[in-house]
Amino acid sequence: MKGKSHIDTTMQNNSRPNGISANQSQSNEDNTLQALRYWSNSYKAKCIDFYLKRANCQVIGNEFRYGTGQLITDLVLLTPRNTISIEIKTAQDDLRRLPKQVIEASKVFTQTIVFISSEHKCNALKMLPNTVGIIVVSSKGCAVIRTPRRLNPEPMEVLASIPSSFLRRYFKIAENMHSDDLRIHVLQGYSSKINICFRHYLIEKYEQNFAQFLSDRGTQTHVEDIGILNMKSQIELR
């Protein structure tokens, strides 16, 4: 056992750069994550201000989970006509996951937009479908490179984005129906009302936080304001 312990210790020490302890390594990782989160939120702040000036935003939500794949979009916007998914990509991000993200988002939202650093402009134009909107962030501000096309979401993907508790209440369905059966029941009996239901869900989920956010942000959004949009909702149970 002593020999094994010595080998394990040696392997652990060799796995880190010379002179860096486990605590230091963890601290470096934490600092990196905090920096990435800061940059992401700074882009979100710019994106929100951009749309508050240009669109009739009924609600804006932060990090919304959606679809059968349960991916998370960075921001969700609701306007009188559209449900909009926005993916944020800073200069520190890579784009490897972005094509899948926008494809999945297009199944749920009527518009999908990427809000990206100018360094990613050429790659984004090459790799993304022409239905996806592109807005580039640079030192000069935000520029619309491509406007998004309006799409028809897939009903089952939209239903997977709405908690069963909300669906039961909205469509007045018995509590004892299993969640999967419930969604099939709604799909078969209320298909024309699914998108309207989704809009109502987003309003109920985010309107209180969004109102508080607008009250607190002042004339422009700051990084620390983003957390207001993250406050827990009472209808998160699925």
PDB file of C-alpha atoms in Angstrom:
ATOM      1  CA  MET A   1       0.000   0.000   0.000  1.00  0.00           C
ATOM      2  CA  LYS A   2       2.891   2.365   0.734  1.00  0.00           C
ATOM      3  CA  GLY A   3       4.204   1.894  -2.786  1.00  0.00           C
ATOM      4  CA  LYS A   4       0.786   2.662  -4.315  1.00  0.00           C
ATOM      5  CA  SER A   5       0.392   5.735  -2.129  1.00  0.00           C
ATOM      6  CA  HIS A   6       3.785   7.022  -3.224  1.00  0.00           C
ATOM      7  CA  ILE A   7       2.937   6.466  -6.916  1.00  0.00           C
ATOM      8  CA  ASP A   8      -0.450   8.175  -6.580  1.00  0.00           C
ATOM      9  CA  THR A   9       1.150  11.164  -4.860  1.00  0.00           C
ATOM     10  CA  THR A  10       3.854  11.399  -7.491  1.00  0.00           C
ATOM     11  CA  MET A  11       1.291  11.251 -10.333  1.00  0.00           C
ATOM     12  CA  GLN A  12      -0.811  13.977  -8.690  1.00  0.00           C
ATOM     13  CA  ASN A  13       2.211  16.215  -8.247  1.00  0.00           C
ATOM     14  CA  ASN A  14       3.364  15.621 -11.825  1.00  0.00           C
ATOM     15  CA  SER A  15      -0.088  16.501 -13.191  1.00  0.00           C
ATOM     16  CA  ARG A  16       0.339  20.117 -12.100  1.00  0.00           C
ATOM     17  CA  PRO A  17       2.863  22.711 -13.203  1.00  0.00           C
ATOM     18  CA  ASN A  18       5.923  22.902 -10.928  1.00  0.00           C
ATOM     19  CA  GLY A  19       5.327  24.950  -7.814  1.00  0.00           C
ATOM     20  CA  ILE A  20       1.518  25.131  -8.166  1.00  0.00           C
ATOM     21  CA  SER A  21      -0.529  23.524  -5.394  1.00  0.00           C
ATOM     22  CA  ALA A  22      -4.008  22.035  -5.693  1.00  0.00           C
ATOM     23  CA  ASN A  23      -5.492  25.109  -4.005  1.00  0.00           C
ATOM     24  CA  GLN A  24      -3.643  27.464  -6.340  1.00  0.00           C
ATOM     25  CA  SER A  25      -4.775  25.473  -9.366  1.00  0.00           C
ATOM     26  CA  GLN A  26      -8.399  25.594  -8.200  1.00  0.00           C
ATOM     27  CA  SER A  27      -8.076  29.314  -7.508  1.00  0.00           C
ATOM     28  CA  ASN A  28      -6.762  29.894 -11.042  1.00  0.00           C
ATOM     29  CA  GLU A  29      -9.687  27.953 -12.503  1.00  0.00           C
ATOM     30  CA  ASP A  30     -12.155  29.939 -10.399  1.00  0.00           C
ATOM     31  CA  ASN A  31     -10.592  33.220 -11.528  1.00  0.00           C
ATOM     32  CA  THR A  32     -10.808  32.142 -15.170  1.00  0.00           C
ATOM     33  CA  LEU A  33     -14.483  31.217 -14.815  1.00  0.00           C
ATOM     34  CA  GLN A  34     -15.217  34.520 -13.112  1.00  0.00           C
ATOM     35  CA  ALA A  35     -13.496  36.406 -15.938  1.00  0.00           C
ATOM     36  CA  LEU A  36     -15.466  34.500 -18.587  1.00  0.00           C
ATOM     37  CA  ARG A  37     -18.699  35.152 -16.712  1.00  0.00           C
ATOM     38  CA  TYR A  38     -17.869  38.851 -16.493  1.00  0.00           C
ATOM     39  CA  TRP A  39     -17.220  39.107 -20.244  1.00  0.00           C
ATOM     40  CA  SER A  40     -20.394  37.196 -21.027  1.00  0.00           C
ATOM     41  CA  ASN A  41     -22.472  39.461 -18.791  1.00  0.00           C
ATOM     42  CA  SER A  42     -20.857  42.576 -20.262  1.00  0.00           C
ATOM     43  CA  TYR A  43     -21.973  41.424 -23.724  1.00  0.00           C
ATOM     44  CA  LYS A  44     -25.432  40.648 -22.376  1.00  0.00           C
ATOM     45  CA  ALA A  45     -25.638  44.184 -20.977  1.00  0.00           C
ATOM     46  CA  LYS A  46     -24.756  45.637 -24.391  1.00  0.00           C
ATOM     47  CA  CYS A  47     -27.215  43.319 -26.116  1.00  0.00           C
ATOM     48  CA  ILE A  48     -30.057  44.244 -23.783  1.00  0.00           C
ATOM     49  CA  ASP A  49     -29.442  47.967 -24.220  1.00  0.00           C
ATOM     50  CA  PHE A  50     -29.291  47.470 -28.001  1.00  0.00           C
ATOM     51  CA  TYR A  51     -32.723  45.826 -28.059  1.00  0.00           C
ATOM     52  CA  LEU A  52     -34.381  48.047 -25.505  1.00  0.00           C
ATOM     53  CA  LYS A  53     -33.703  50.947 -27.904  1.00  0.00           C
ATOM     54  CA  ARG A  54     -34.828  49.116 -31.033  1.00  0.00           C
ATOM     55  CA  ALA A  55     -37.618  46.707 -30.118  1.00  0.00           C
ATOM     56  CA  ASN A  56     -40.788  46.595 -28.073  1.00  0.00           C
ATOM     57  CA  CYS A  57     -39.476  44.103 -25.506  1.00  0.00           C
ATOM     58  CA  GLN A  58     -42.300  42.706 -23.401  1.00  0.00           C
ATOM     59  CA  VAL A  59     -39.870  40.650 -21.329  1.00  0.00           C
ATOM     60  CA  ILE A  60     -36.180  39.719 -21.395  1.00  0.00           C
ATOM     61  CA  GLY A  61     -34.918  36.621 -19.602  1.00  0.00           C
ATOM     62  CA  ASN A  62     -31.447  35.331 -18.810  1.00  0.00           C
ATOM     63  CA  GLU A  63     -30.266  31.742 -19.480  1.00  0.00           C
ATOM     64  CA  PHE A  64     -33.473  30.027 -20.518  1.00  0.00           C
ATOM     65  CA  ARG A  65     -33.580  26.225 -20.791  1.00  0.00           C
ATOM     66  CA  TYR A  66     -35.502  24.948 -23.808  1.00  0.00           C
ATOM     67  CA  GLY A  67     -36.407  22.046 -26.101  1.00  0.00           C
ATOM     68  CA  THR A  68     -36.149  18.276 -25.793  1.00  0.00           C
ATOM     69  CA  GLY A  69     -32.346  18.602 -25.634  1.00  0.00           C
ATOM     70  CA  GLN A  70     -32.658  21.009 -22.679  1.00  0.00           C
ATOM     71  CA  LEU A  71     -30.050  23.415 -24.011  1.00  0.00           C
ATOM     72  CA  ILE A  72     -29.707  26.899 -22.525  1.00  0.00           C
ATOM     73  CA  THR A  73     -29.917  30.087 -24.542  1.00  0.00           C
ATOM     74  CA  ASP A  74     -28.046  33.076 -23.143  1.00  0.00           C
ATOM     75  CA  LEU A  75     -30.952  35.504 -23.493  1.00  0.00           C
ATOM     76  CA  VAL A  76     -34.596  35.171 -24.475  1.00  0.00           C
ATOM     77  CA  LEU A  77     -36.606  38.166 -25.713  1.00  0.00           C
ATOM     78  CA  LEU A  78     -40.325  38.415 -26.191  1.00  0.00           C
ATOM     79  CA  THR A  79     -41.781  41.032 -28.537  1.00  0.00           C
ATOM     80  CA  PRO A  80     -45.410  41.366 -29.661  1.00  0.00           C
ATOM     81  CA  ARG A  81     -44.602  39.279 -32.750  1.00  0.00           C
ATOM     82  CA  ASN A  82     -41.594  37.080 -31.915  1.00  0.00           C
ATOM     83  CA  THR A  83     -39.958  34.820 -29.387  1.00  0.00           C
ATOM     84  CA  ILE A  84     -36.222  35.410 -29.814  1.00  0.00           C
ATOM     85  CA  SER A  85     -33.234  33.316 -28.751  1.00  0.00           C
ATOM     86  CA  ILE A  86     -29.902  35.135 -28.449  1.00  0.00           C
ATOM     87  CA  GLU A  87     -26.552  33.364 -28.195  1.00  0.00           C
ATOM     88  CA  ILE A  88     -23.649  35.397 -26.831  1.00  0.00           C
ATOM     89  CA  LYS A  89     -20.092  34.769 -28.032  1.00  0.00           C
ATOM     90  CA  THR A  90     -17.331  36.965 -26.659  1.00  0.00           C
ATOM     91  CA  ALA A  91     -13.779  37.158 -28.000  1.00  0.00           C
ATOM     92  CA  GLN A  92     -12.833  34.593 -25.347  1.00  0.00           C
ATOM     93  CA  ASP A  93     -15.383  32.012 -26.595  1.00  0.00           C
ATOM     94  CA  ASP A  94     -14.968  29.504 -29.404  1.00  0.00           C
ATOM     95  CA  LEU A  95     -17.729  28.724 -31.896  1.00  0.00           C
ATOM     96  CA  ARG A  96     -17.618  24.926 -31.997  1.00  0.00           C
ATOM     97  CA  ARG A  97     -20.976  24.467 -30.282  1.00  0.00           C
ATOM     98  CA  LEU A  98     -22.672  27.400 -31.968  1.00  0.00           C
ATOM     99  CA  PRO A  99     -24.058  25.640 -35.102  1.00  0.00           C
ATOM    100  CA  LYS A 100     -25.878  23.060 -32.962  1.00  0.00           C
ATOM    101  CA  GLN A 101     -27.113  25.734 -30.579  1.00  0.00           C
ATOM    102  CA  VAL A 102     -28.738  27.824 -33.297  1.00  0.00           C
ATOM    103  CA  ILE A 103     -30.272  24.766 -35.007  1.00  0.00           C
ATOM    104  CA  GLU A 104     -31.893  23.644 -31.760  1.00  0.00           C
ATOM    105  CA  ALA A 105     -33.005  27.179 -30.883  1.00  0.00           C
ATOM    106  CA  SER A 106     -34.654  27.513 -34.302  1.00  0.00           C
ATOM    107  CA  LYS A 107     -36.946  24.619 -33.398  1.00  0.00           C
ATOM    108  CA  VAL A 108     -38.379  26.554 -30.439  1.00  0.00           C
ATOM    109  CA  PHE A 109     -38.133  30.292 -31.163  1.00  0.00           C
ATOM    110  CA  THR A 110     -39.438  32.279 -34.108  1.00  0.00           C
ATOM    111  CA  GLN A 111     -36.102  34.099 -34.424  1.00  0.00           C
ATOM    112  CA  THR A 112     -32.527  33.160 -33.518  1.00  0.00           C
ATOM    113  CA  ILE A 113     -29.721  35.711 -33.240  1.00  0.00           C
ATOM    114  CA  VAL A 114     -26.028  35.537 -32.346  1.00  0.00           C
ATOM    115  CA  PHE A 115     -24.465  38.525 -30.621  1.00  0.00           C
ATOM    116  CA  ILE A 116     -20.735  38.154 -31.195  1.00  0.00           C
ATOM    117  CA  SER A 117     -17.348  39.787 -30.958  1.00  0.00           C
ATOM    118  CA  SER A 118     -16.011  41.254 -34.195  1.00  0.00           C
ATOM    119  CA  GLU A 119     -13.238  38.621 -34.156  1.00  0.00           C
ATOM    120  CA  HIS A 120     -15.874  35.961 -34.903  1.00  0.00           C
ATOM    121  CA  LYS A 121     -17.644  37.792 -37.735  1.00  0.00           C
ATOM    122  CA  CYS A 122     -16.153  35.906 -40.707  1.00  0.00           C
ATOM    123  CA  ASN A 123     -16.475  32.464 -39.122  1.00  0.00           C
ATOM    124  CA  ALA A 124     -20.049  33.137 -38.058  1.00  0.00           C
ATOM    125  CA  LEU A 125     -21.038  34.159 -41.573  1.00  0.00           C
ATOM    126  CA  LYS A 126     -19.499  30.964 -42.949  1.00  0.00           C
ATOM    127  CA  MET A 127     -20.884  28.454 -40.456  1.00  0.00           C
ATOM    128  CA  LEU A 128     -24.377  29.718 -39.596  1.00  0.00           C
ATOM    129  CA  PRO A 129     -27.588  29.271 -41.642  1.00  0.00           C
ATOM    130  CA  ASN A 130     -28.787  32.422 -43.385  1.00  0.00           C
ATOM    131  CA  THR A 131     -31.926  32.305 -41.236  1.00  0.00           C
ATOM    132  CA  VAL A 132     -29.858  33.261 -38.177  1.00  0.00           C
ATOM    133  CA  GLY A 133     -29.339  36.936 -37.372  1.00  0.00           C
ATOM    134  CA  ILE A 134     -25.836  38.211 -36.629  1.00  0.00           C
ATOM    135  CA  ILE A 135     -24.952  41.287 -34.584  1.00  0.00           C
ATOM    136  CA  VAL A 136     -21.282  42.194 -34.171  1.00  0.00           C
ATOM    137  CA  VAL A 137     -19.840  43.976 -31.142  1.00  0.00           C
ATOM    138  CA  SER A 138     -16.738  46.140 -31.556  1.00  0.00           C
ATOM    139  CA  SER A 139     -15.159  49.207 -30.000  1.00  0.00           C
ATOM    140  CA  LYS A 140     -17.415  51.270 -32.282  1.00  0.00           C
ATOM    141  CA  GLY A 141     -20.609  49.716 -30.902  1.00  0.00           C
ATOM    142  CA  CYS A 142     -23.079  47.113 -32.209  1.00  0.00           C
ATOM    143  CA  ALA A 143     -23.763  46.545 -35.891  1.00  0.00           C
ATOM    144  CA  VAL A 144     -26.420  44.375 -37.526  1.00  0.00           C
ATOM    145  CA  ILE A 145     -24.637  42.202 -40.075  1.00  0.00           C
ATOM    146  CA  ARG A 146     -27.623  40.000 -40.921  1.00  0.00           C
ATOM    147  CA  THR A 147     -31.249  40.222 -39.849  1.00  0.00           C
ATOM    148  CA  PRO A 148     -32.931  36.992 -38.700  1.00  0.00           C
ATOM    149  CA  ARG A 149     -35.686  35.310 -40.645  1.00  0.00           C
ATOM    150  CA  ARG A 150     -38.946  34.453 -38.934  1.00  0.00           C
ATOM    151  CA  LEU A 151     -39.416  30.684 -38.584  1.00  0.00           C
ATOM    152  CA  ASN A 152     -42.213  28.335 -37.553  1.00  0.00           C
ATOM    153  CA  PRO A 153     -41.221  26.497 -34.358  1.00  0.00           C
ATOM    154  CA  GLU A 154     -41.773  22.755 -33.920  1.00  0.00           C
ATOM    155  CA  PRO A 155     -44.749  22.240 -31.546  1.00  0.00           C
ATOM    156  CA  MET A 156     -43.218  19.350 -29.578  1.00  0.00           C
ATOM    157  CA  GLU A 157     -39.979  21.267 -29.044  1.00  0.00           C
ATOM    158  CA  VAL A 158     -41.954  24.265 -27.791  1.00  0.00           C
ATOM    159  CA  LEU A 159     -43.940  22.031 -25.430  1.00  0.00           C
ATOM    160  CA  ALA A 160     -40.685  20.606 -24.044  1.00  0.00           C
ATOM    161  CA  SER A 161     -39.753  24.185 -23.095  1.00  0.00           C
ATOM    162  CA  ILE A 162     -42.837  24.686 -20.906  1.00  0.00           C
ATOM    163  CA  PRO A 163     -43.140  23.054 -17.447  1.00  0.00           C
ATOM    164  CA  SER A 164     -45.928  20.506 -17.133  1.00  0.00           C
ATOM    165  CA  SER A 165     -47.262  22.400 -14.110  1.00  0.00           C
ATOM    166  CA  PHE A 166     -47.879  25.445 -16.293  1.00  0.00           C
ATOM    167  CA  LEU A 167     -49.411  23.351 -19.100  1.00  0.00           C
ATOM    168  CA  ARG A 168     -51.856  21.732 -16.640  1.00  0.00           C
ATOM    169  CA  ARG A 169     -52.928  25.095 -15.327  1.00  0.00           C
ATOM    170  CA  TYR A 170     -53.103  26.799 -18.723  1.00  0.00           C
ATOM    171  CA  PHE A 171     -55.115  24.054 -20.460  1.00  0.00           C
ATOM    172  CA  LYS A 172     -57.015  22.974 -17.289  1.00  0.00           C
ATOM    173  CA  ILE A 173     -55.792  19.359 -17.392  1.00  0.00           C
ATOM    174  CA  ALA A 174     -56.068  16.835 -14.549  1.00  0.00           C
ATOM    175  CA  GLU A 175     -53.142  16.691 -12.128  1.00  0.00           C
ATOM    176  CA  ASN A 176     -52.770  12.892 -12.348  1.00  0.00           C
ATOM    177  CA  MET A 177     -51.693  12.846 -16.020  1.00  0.00           C
ATOM    178  CA  HIS A 178     -48.026  11.937 -16.561  1.00  0.00           C
ATOM    179  CA  SER A 179     -45.860  14.741 -18.028  1.00  0.00           C
ATOM    180  CA  ASP A 180     -45.148  12.887 -21.298  1.00  0.00           C
ATOM    181  CA  ASP A 181     -48.816  11.978 -21.759  1.00  0.00           C
ATOM    182  CA  LEU A 182     -49.756  15.536 -20.909  1.00  0.00           C
ATOM    183  CA  ARG A 183     -47.606  16.982 -23.693  1.00  0.00           C
ATOM    184  CA  ILE A 184     -48.985  14.473 -26.223  1.00  0.00           C
ATOM    185  CA  HIS A 185     -52.512  15.393 -25.108  1.00  0.00           C
ATOM    186  CA  VAL A 186     -51.795  19.100 -25.623  1.00  0.00           C
ATOM    187  CA  LEU A 187     -50.137  18.424 -28.984  1.00  0.00           C
ATOM    188  CA  GLN A 188     -53.160  16.489 -30.230  1.00  0.00           C
ATOM    189  CA  GLY A 189     -55.886  18.676 -28.784  1.00  0.00           C
ATOM    190  CA  TYR A 190     -54.469  22.206 -28.625  1.00  0.00           C
ATOM    191  CA  SER A 191     -51.792  22.426 -31.337  1.00  0.00           C
ATOM    192  CA  SER A 192     -52.970  25.831 -32.546  1.00  0.00           C
ATOM    193  CA  LYS A 193     -52.584  27.302 -29.054  1.00  0.00           C
ATOM    194  CA  ILE A 194     -49.092  26.006 -28.182  1.00  0.00           C
ATOM    195  CA  ASN A 195     -47.181  29.084 -29.337  1.00  0.00           C
ATOM    196  CA  ILE A 196     -49.597  31.383 -27.500  1.00  0.00           C
ATOM    197  CA  CYS A 197     -49.189  29.256 -24.384  1.00  0.00           C
ATOM    198  CA  PHE A 198     -45.402  29.567 -24.703  1.00  0.00           C
ATOM    199  CA  ARG A 199     -45.675  33.352 -24.862  1.00  0.00           C
ATOM    200  CA  HIS A 200     -47.846  33.395 -21.743  1.00  0.00           C
ATOM    201  CA  TYR A 201     -45.347  31.178 -19.960  1.00  0.00           C
ATOM    202  CA  LEU A 202     -42.439  33.490 -20.791  1.00  0.00           C
ATOM    203  CA  ILE A 203     -44.409  36.498 -19.595  1.00  0.00           C
ATOM    204  CA  GLU A 204     -45.337  34.845 -16.314  1.00  0.00           C
ATOM    205  CA  LYS A 205     -41.816  33.534 -15.795  1.00  0.00           C
ATOM    206  CA  TYR A 206     -39.983  36.798 -16.451  1.00  0.00           C
ATOM    207  CA  GLU A 207     -42.288  39.813 -16.152  1.00  0.00           C
ATOM    208  CA  GLN A 208     -41.669  40.452 -12.442  1.00  0.00           C
ATOM    209  CA  ASN A 209     -37.880  40.198 -12.740  1.00  0.00           C
ATOM    210  CA  PHE A 210     -37.884  42.265 -15.925  1.00  0.00           C
ATOM    211  CA  ALA A 211     -39.911  45.031 -14.292  1.00  0.00           C
ATOM    212  CA  GLN A 212     -37.470  45.066 -11.356  1.00  0.00           C
ATOM    213  CA  PHE A 213     -34.541  45.082 -13.772  1.00  0.00           C
ATOM    214  CA  LEU A 214     -35.918  48.098 -15.663  1.00  0.00           C
ATOM    215  CA  SER A 215     -36.498  49.900 -12.389  1.00  0.00           C
ATOM    216  CA  ASP A 216     -32.944  49.280 -11.131  1.00  0.00           C
ATOM    217  CA  ARG A 217     -30.816  49.638 -14.280  1.00  0.00           C
ATOM    218  CA  GLY A 218     -31.018  53.399 -14.708  1.00  0.00           C
ATOM    219  CA  THR A 219     -30.207  54.757 -18.162  1.00  0.00           C
ATOM    220  CA  GLN A 220     -28.065  51.774 -19.208  1.00  0.00           C
ATOM    221  CA  THR A 221     -27.422  48.188 -18.164  1.00  0.00           C
ATOM    222  CA  HIS A 222     -24.420  47.310 -16.011  1.00  0.00           C
ATOM    223  CA  VAL A 223     -22.888  43.870 -15.473  1.00  0.00           C
ATOM    224  CA  GLU A 224     -24.279  43.625 -11.951  1.00  0.00           C
ATOM    225  CA  ASP A 225     -27.823  44.254 -13.242  1.00  0.00           C
ATOM    226  CA  ILE A 226     -27.879  40.941 -15.133  1.00  0.00           C
ATOM    227  CA  GLY A 227     -28.363  38.990 -11.904  1.00  0.00           C
ATOM    228  CA  ILE A 228     -31.791  40.560 -11.422  1.00  0.00           C
ATOM    229  CA  LEU A 229     -32.998  38.663 -14.498  1.00  0.00           C
ATOM    230  CA  ASN A 230     -31.771  35.426 -12.883  1.00  0.00           C
ATOM    231  CA  MET A 231     -33.911  35.539  -9.745  1.00  0.00           C
ATOM    232  CA  LYS A 232     -35.762  32.270  -9.158  1.00  0.00           C
ATOM    233  CA  SER A 233     -39.272  31.904 -10.516  1.00  0.00           C
ATOM    234  CA  GLN A 234     -42.060  30.089  -8.688  1.00  0.00           C
ATOM    235  CA  ILE A 235     -42.989  28.068 -11.798  1.00  0.00           C
ATOM    236  CA  GLU A 236     -39.742  26.198 -12.396  1.00  0.00           C
ATOM    237  CA  LEU A 237     -41.071  22.741 -11.543  1.00  0.00           C
ATOM    238  CA  ARG A 238     -41.337  20.515 -14.590  1.00  0.00           C
TER     239      ARG A 238
END
